[in-house]
């Protein structure tokens, strides 16, 4: 979810916000064409070790939903934008549709997951979109393709109106103050992927085995900027159990 009026450009599209709900998200990504028989999103209840140890490993990607409060937005940051990596390593898309950050975060997570997990179902929406939007295509060009895609708008809308939602999706014009980002490991480097930014934000070395622990260190930085705020949720794309 995101208050993204400033990011909404040419067509000024606005979607209903996606809920940070693993059951809902897993059904949504299945419809996009991701095989959830091996990996699925699960809740991560804390950034502490006890919660990290509950999650099956290795994690393929991490999603965070956090509040875009004035305190958060005004906090000093020293983001290192990894512009060069967008050319041949990291899949990145700009967000220009209001409240689309849930879908943008999922695309960043799934399209930067380890290669074996990117064997999407033939003729599925995500397979076709990934083929049409390879890594070297500019983030803005990818965004333009997303804006012109009626099918993803329909799939996103269906997810936000699903009975799996714990809360009402409200009115399309409601102000939404929370925002999804993804944290991924590509070539043993940790990247924060936020469609509001100019490119991937580099956060140092990592491995697939330590991705969740290292991602939680990044998430703690967000929490420390706004210590009285409680609206943080974390989900991880983890090996399916049972």
mmCIF file of C-alpha atoms in Angstrom, residues 18 25-36 39-41 60-63 90-93 102-121 124-127 129-130 135 152 181-186 193 208 211 236-238:
data_model
loop_
_atom_site.group_PDB
_atom_site.id
_atom_site.type_symbol
_atom_site.label_atom_id
_atom_site.label_comp_id
_atom_site.label_asym_id
_atom_site.label_seq_id
_atom_site.Cartn_x
_atom_site.Cartn_y
_atom_site.Cartn_z
ATOM 1 C CA UNK A 18 -2.855 -4.840 -1.360
ATOM 2 C CA UNK A 25 -0.441 -13.023 -1.468
ATOM 3 C CA UNK A 26 0.198 -16.709 -2.175
ATOM 4 C CA UNK A 27 -3.108 -17.071 -4.013
ATOM 5 C CA UNK A 28 -2.350 -13.884 -5.942
ATOM 6 C CA UNK A 29 1.114 -14.958 -7.092
ATOM 7 C CA UNK A 30 -0.300 -18.366 -8.071
ATOM 8 C CA UNK A 31 -2.700 -16.560 -10.400
ATOM 9 C CA UNK A 32 0.225 -14.540 -11.764
ATOM 10 C CA UNK A 33 1.975 -17.803 -12.664
ATOM 11 C CA UNK A 34 4.346 -18.494 -9.755
ATOM 12 C CA UNK A 35 4.543 -22.104 -8.553
ATOM 13 C CA UNK A 36 3.844 -22.065 -4.798
ATOM 14 C CA UNK A 39 8.129 -21.721 -2.024
ATOM 15 C CA UNK A 40 5.469 -19.499 -0.474
ATOM 16 C CA UNK A 41 5.242 -16.279 1.531
ATOM 17 C CA UNK A 60 14.335 -16.280 -1.627
ATOM 18 C CA UNK A 61 13.121 -12.719 -0.945
ATOM 19 C CA UNK A 62 11.724 -10.507 1.808
ATOM 20 C CA UNK A 63 8.834 -8.028 1.699
ATOM 21 C CA UNK A 90 18.941 -6.603 -10.835
ATOM 22 C CA UNK A 91 15.381 -6.498 -12.179
ATOM 23 C CA UNK A 92 13.914 -3.107 -11.214
ATOM 24 C CA UNK A 93 10.731 -1.235 -12.133
ATOM 25 C CA UNK A 102 2.157 -4.426 -3.316
ATOM 26 C CA UNK A 103 2.309 -5.739 -6.876
ATOM 27 C CA UNK A 104 5.548 -3.834 -7.536
ATOM 28 C CA UNK A 105 7.104 -5.376 -4.401
ATOM 29 C CA UNK A 106 6.028 -8.856 -5.483
ATOM 30 C CA UNK A 107 7.481 -8.353 -8.955
ATOM 31 C CA UNK A 108 10.769 -7.209 -7.415
ATOM 32 C CA UNK A 109 10.761 -10.269 -5.156
ATOM 33 C CA UNK A 110 9.796 -12.897 -7.742
ATOM 34 C CA UNK A 111 11.850 -11.583 -10.671
ATOM 35 C CA UNK A 112 15.014 -11.379 -8.535
ATOM 36 C CA UNK A 113 14.525 -14.754 -6.834
ATOM 37 C CA UNK A 114 17.082 -17.520 -7.464
ATOM 38 C CA UNK A 115 16.868 -18.768 -11.051
ATOM 39 C CA UNK A 116 15.245 -22.161 -10.267
ATOM 40 C CA UNK A 117 12.248 -20.301 -8.792
ATOM 41 C CA UNK A 118 11.862 -18.170 -11.920
ATOM 42 C CA UNK A 119 10.581 -21.103 -13.981
ATOM 43 C CA UNK A 120 7.117 -19.566 -14.313
ATOM 44 C CA UNK A 121 4.111 -21.356 -15.779
ATOM 45 C CA UNK A 124 1.139 -17.129 -17.467
ATOM 46 C CA UNK A 125 0.947 -13.390 -16.883
ATOM 47 C CA UNK A 126 4.286 -13.177 -15.051
ATOM 48 C CA UNK A 127 6.083 -15.320 -17.651
ATOM 49 C CA UNK A 129 5.628 -9.880 -18.505
ATOM 50 C CA UNK A 130 9.138 -11.068 -17.599
ATOM 51 C CA UNK A 135 16.490 -6.647 -16.884
ATOM 52 C CA UNK A 152 -2.563 -7.197 -14.162
ATOM 53 C CA UNK A 181 9.415 -2.693 -0.517
ATOM 54 C CA UNK A 182 11.368 -5.854 -1.348
ATOM 55 C CA UNK A 183 14.799 -6.906 -0.092
ATOM 56 C CA UNK A 184 16.652 -9.436 -2.247
ATOM 57 C CA UNK A 185 19.983 -11.151 -2.765
ATOM 58 C CA UNK A 186 21.500 -10.906 -6.249
ATOM 59 C CA UNK A 193 13.965 -2.406 -4.096
ATOM 60 C CA UNK A 208 20.945 -16.595 0.067
ATOM 61 C CA UNK A 211 19.320 -13.068 3.355
ATOM 62 C CA UNK A 236 9.443 -13.901 3.470
ATOM 63 C CA UNK A 237 9.358 -16.109 0.381
ATOM 64 C CA UNK A 238 10.460 -19.330 2.050
#
